[in-house]
CSV table of C-alpha atoms and ligand atoms in Angstrom, one decimal:
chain,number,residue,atom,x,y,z
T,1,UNK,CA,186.6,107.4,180.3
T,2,UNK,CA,184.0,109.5,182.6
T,3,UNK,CA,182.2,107.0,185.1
T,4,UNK,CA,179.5,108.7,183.1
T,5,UNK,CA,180.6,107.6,179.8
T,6,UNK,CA,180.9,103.8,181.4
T,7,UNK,CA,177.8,103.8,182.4
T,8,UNK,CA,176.3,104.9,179.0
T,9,UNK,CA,178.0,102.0,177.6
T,10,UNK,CA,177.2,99.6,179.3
T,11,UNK,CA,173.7,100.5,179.2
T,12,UNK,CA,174.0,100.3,175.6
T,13,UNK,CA,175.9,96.5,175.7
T,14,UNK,CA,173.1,95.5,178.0
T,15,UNK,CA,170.3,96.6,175.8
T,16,UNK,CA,171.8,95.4,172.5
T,17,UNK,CA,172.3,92.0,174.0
T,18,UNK,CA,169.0,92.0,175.3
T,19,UNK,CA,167.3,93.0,171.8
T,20,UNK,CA,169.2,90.0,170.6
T,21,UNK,CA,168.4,87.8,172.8
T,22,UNK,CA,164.3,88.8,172.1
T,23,UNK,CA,164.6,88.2,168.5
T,24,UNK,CA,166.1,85.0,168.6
T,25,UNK,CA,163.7,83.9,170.9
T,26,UNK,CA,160.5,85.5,169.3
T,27,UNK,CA,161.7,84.8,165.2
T,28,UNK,CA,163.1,80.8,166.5
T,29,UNK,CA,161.7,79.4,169.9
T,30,UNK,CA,158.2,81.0,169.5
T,31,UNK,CA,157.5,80.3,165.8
T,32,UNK,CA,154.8,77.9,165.8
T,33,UNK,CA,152.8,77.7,162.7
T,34,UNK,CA,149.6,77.0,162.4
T,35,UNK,CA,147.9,73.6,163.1
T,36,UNK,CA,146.1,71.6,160.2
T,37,UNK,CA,144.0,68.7,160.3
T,38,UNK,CA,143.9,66.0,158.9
T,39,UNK,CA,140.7,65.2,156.4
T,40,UNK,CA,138.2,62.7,156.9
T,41,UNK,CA,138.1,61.4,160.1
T,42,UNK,CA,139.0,58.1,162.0
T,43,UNK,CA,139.3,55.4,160.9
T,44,UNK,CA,140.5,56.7,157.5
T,45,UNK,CA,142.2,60.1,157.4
T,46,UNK,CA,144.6,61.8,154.7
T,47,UNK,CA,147.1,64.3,154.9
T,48,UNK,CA,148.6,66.1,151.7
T,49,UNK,CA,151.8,67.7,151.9
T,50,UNK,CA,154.3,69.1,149.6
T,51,UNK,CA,157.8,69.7,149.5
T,52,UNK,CA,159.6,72.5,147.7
T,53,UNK,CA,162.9,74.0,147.3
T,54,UNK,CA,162.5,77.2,148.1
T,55,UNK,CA,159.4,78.4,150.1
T,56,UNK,CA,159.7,81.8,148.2
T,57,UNK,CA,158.2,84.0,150.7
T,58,UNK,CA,158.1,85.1,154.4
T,59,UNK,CA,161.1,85.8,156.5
T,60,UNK,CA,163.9,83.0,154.9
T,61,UNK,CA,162.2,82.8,151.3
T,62,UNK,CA,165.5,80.7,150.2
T,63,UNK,CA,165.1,77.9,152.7
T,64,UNK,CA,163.6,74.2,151.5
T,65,UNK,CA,160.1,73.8,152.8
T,66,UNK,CA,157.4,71.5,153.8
T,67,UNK,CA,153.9,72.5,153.2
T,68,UNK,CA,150.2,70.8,153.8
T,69,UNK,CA,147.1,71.4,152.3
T,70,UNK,CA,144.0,71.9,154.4
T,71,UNK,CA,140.5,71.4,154.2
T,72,UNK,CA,139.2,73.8,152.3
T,73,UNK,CA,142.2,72.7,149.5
T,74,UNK,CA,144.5,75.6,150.4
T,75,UNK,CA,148.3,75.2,150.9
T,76,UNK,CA,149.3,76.5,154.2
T,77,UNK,CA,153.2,77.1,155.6
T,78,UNK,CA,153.3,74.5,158.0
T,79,UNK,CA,154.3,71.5,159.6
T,80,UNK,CA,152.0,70.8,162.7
T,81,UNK,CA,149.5,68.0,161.5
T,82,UNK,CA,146.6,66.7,163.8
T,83,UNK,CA,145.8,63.1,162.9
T,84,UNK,CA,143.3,60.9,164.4
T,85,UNK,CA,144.4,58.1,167.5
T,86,UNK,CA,144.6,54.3,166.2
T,87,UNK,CA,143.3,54.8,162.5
T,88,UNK,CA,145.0,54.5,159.6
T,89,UNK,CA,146.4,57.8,157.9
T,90,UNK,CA,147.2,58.0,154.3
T,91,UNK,CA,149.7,60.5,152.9
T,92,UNK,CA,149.8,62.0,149.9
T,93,UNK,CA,153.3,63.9,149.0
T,94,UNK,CA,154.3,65.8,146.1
T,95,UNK,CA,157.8,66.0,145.9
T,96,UNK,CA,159.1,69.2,144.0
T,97,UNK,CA,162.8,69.4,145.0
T,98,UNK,CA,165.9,67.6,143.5
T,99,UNK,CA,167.9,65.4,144.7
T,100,UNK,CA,170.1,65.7,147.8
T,101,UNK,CA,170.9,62.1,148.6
T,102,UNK,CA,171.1,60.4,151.8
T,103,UNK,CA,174.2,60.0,154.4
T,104,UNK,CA,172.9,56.8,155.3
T,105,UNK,CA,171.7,54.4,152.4
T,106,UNK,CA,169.6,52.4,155.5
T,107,UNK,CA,167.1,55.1,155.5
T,108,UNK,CA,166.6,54.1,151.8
T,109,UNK,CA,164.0,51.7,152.6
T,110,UNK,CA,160.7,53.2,154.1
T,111,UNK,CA,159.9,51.9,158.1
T,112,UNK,CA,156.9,52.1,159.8
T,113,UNK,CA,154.6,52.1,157.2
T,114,UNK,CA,151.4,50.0,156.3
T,115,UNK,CA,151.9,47.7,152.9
T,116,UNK,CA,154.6,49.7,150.8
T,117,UNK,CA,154.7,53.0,149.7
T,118,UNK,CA,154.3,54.0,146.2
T,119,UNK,CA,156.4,56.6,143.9
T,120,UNK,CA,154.4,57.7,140.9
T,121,UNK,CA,151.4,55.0,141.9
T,122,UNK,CA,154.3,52.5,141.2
T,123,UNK,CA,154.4,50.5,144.9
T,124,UNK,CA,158.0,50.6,145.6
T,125,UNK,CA,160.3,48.5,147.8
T,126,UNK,CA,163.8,50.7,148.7
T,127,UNK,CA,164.5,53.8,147.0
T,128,UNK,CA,168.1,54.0,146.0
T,129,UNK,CA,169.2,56.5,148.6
T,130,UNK,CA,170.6,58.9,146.0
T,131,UNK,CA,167.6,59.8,144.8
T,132,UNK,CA,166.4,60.3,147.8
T,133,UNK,CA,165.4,65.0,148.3
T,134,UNK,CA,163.7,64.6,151.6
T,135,UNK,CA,162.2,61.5,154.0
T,136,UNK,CA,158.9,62.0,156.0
T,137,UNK,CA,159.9,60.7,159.8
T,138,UNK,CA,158.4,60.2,163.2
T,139,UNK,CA,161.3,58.9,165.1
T,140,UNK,CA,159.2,58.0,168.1
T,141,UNK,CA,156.8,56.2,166.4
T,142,UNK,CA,159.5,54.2,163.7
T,143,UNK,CA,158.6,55.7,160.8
T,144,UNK,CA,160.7,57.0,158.0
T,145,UNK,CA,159.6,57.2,154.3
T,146,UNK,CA,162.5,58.6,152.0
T,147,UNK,CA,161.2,60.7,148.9
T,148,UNK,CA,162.3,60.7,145.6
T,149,UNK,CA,163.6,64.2,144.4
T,150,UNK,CA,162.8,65.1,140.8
T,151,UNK,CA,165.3,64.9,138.1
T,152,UNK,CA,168.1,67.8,138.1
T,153,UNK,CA,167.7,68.5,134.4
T,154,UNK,CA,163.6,68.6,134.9
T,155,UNK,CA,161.4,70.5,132.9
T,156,UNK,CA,159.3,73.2,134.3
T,157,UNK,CA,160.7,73.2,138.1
T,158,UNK,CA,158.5,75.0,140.4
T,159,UNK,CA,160.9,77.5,142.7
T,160,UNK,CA,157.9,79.4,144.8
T,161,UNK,CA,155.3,77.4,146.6
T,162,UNK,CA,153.1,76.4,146.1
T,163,UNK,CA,154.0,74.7,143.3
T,164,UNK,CA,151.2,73.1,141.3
T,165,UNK,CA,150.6,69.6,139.9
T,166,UNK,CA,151.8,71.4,136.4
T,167,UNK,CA,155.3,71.2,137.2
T,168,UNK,CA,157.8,68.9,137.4
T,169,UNK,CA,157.0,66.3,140.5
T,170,UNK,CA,157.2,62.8,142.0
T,171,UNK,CA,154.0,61.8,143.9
T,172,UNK,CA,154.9,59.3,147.1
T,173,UNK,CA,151.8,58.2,149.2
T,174,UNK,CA,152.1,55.8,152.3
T,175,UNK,CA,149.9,54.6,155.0
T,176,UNK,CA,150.4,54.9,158.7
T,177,UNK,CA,148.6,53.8,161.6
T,178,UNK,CA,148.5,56.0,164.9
T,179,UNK,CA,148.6,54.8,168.3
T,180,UNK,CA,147.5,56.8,171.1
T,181,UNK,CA,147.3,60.4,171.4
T,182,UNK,CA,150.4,62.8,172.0
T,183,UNK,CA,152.5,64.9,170.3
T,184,UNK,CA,155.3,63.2,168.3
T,185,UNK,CA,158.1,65.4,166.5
T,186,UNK,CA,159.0,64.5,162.4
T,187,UNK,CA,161.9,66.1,160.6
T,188,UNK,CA,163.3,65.0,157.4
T,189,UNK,CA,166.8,63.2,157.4
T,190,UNK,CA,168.4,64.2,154.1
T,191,UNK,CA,171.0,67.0,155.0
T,192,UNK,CA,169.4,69.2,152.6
T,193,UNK,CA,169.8,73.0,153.9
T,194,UNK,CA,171.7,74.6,151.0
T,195,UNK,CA,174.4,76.8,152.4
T,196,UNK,CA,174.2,75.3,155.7
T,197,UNK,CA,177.3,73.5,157.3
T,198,UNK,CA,177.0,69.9,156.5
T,199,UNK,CA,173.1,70.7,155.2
T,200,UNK,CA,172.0,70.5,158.6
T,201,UNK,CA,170.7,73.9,159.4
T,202,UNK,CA,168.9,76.9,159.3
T,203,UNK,CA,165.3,75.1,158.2
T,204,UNK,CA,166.6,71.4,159.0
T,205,UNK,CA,166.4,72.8,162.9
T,206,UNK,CA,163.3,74.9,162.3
T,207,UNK,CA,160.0,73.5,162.8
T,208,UNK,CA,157.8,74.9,159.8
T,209,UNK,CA,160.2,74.2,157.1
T,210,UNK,CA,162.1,70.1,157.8
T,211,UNK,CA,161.1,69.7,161.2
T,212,UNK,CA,157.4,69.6,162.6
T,213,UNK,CA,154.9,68.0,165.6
T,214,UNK,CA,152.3,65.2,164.6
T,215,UNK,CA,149.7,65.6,167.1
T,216,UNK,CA,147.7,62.6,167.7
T,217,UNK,CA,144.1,63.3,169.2
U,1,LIG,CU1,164.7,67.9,153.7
């Protein structure tokens, strides 16, 4: 090969790896979807959220997804909530997924929480971790609400969000209460990336779909 040639191709090995390395940071390390508040203010806030199989759009319209509703009622592809500091938060979740189950059957029982949560407006102790799609969970502050997925053989399963109160759905609300302000990461704890190895991937490690920031302000 020409010293020529060499050069050429390792030009070329350098710029591929360098596009690469661009996309994963600009599609993975950069994404950060949009903030949403929550509404009312302190000391009594609420945040709606929804989970769904498949988000049904954007750039992995396959991937299991969180979304939260804003002020103005509209649901919006995210995971970055802004709560109020020491007040009381209540969340609404409509859960529109089935079933994954959960590796550990402690997580079964919510943590963290204000009084119990409820499935259905039916206050519930432990949820029998099989039933369990997603949880809601703030490590740092202890908090961990498991949520019950929706029967497999359902009627009228929503598969695009966002899915409306119309379809089949279990309803979980909780209350938390925030401390002081900073920025706290939540995921969900049910391996429940379809097609991932061990259901821990692709949206279970992206923030946006299973993983997002409470920001307490
Ligand atoms: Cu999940």
């Amino acid at each position: 090969m020409s010293r020529r040639a060499k050069a050429l191709a390792i030009g070329a090995g350098v710029g591929v790896s360098a596009a690469l390395i661009s996309f994963y940071v600009v599609s993975y390390l950069m994404v950060r979807p949009p903030a949403v508040s929550a509404s009312g203010g302190a000391p009594r806030s609420r945040i709606t959220l929804q989970t769904v199989a498949s988000i049904g759009f954007g750039p992995h319209p396959d991937w299991v997804s969180y979304l939260v509703k804003n002020s103005h009622g509209r649901w919006v592809h995210s995971t970055v909530l802004t709560v109020p500091a020491h007040s009381l938060v209540r969340f609404t979740i409509y859960q529109y997924d089935t079933a994954t189950g959960l590796r550990n059957p402690y997580w079964g029982g919510p943590r963290g929480i204000v009084g119990r949560m409820s499935i259905n407006g039916k206050p519930t102790a432990t949820l029998d971790p099989d039933l369990a799609s997603h949880t809601f969970a703030v490590p740092d502050l202890g908090v961990s609400v498991p949520l019950e997925g929706v029967a497999d053989n359902a009627k009228n399963q929503c598969s695009v969000a966002p899915c409306t109160l119309a379809q089949a759905h279990k309803t979980i609300t909780f209350f938390i209460r925030t401390g002081k302000k900073g920025t706290y990461r939540w995921q969900c704890f049910v391996p429940c990336a379809a097609g991932f190895i061990l259901g821990f991937g692709g949206p279970m490690q992206s923030v946006g779909y299973m993983d997002g920031y409470l920001t307490v302000v």
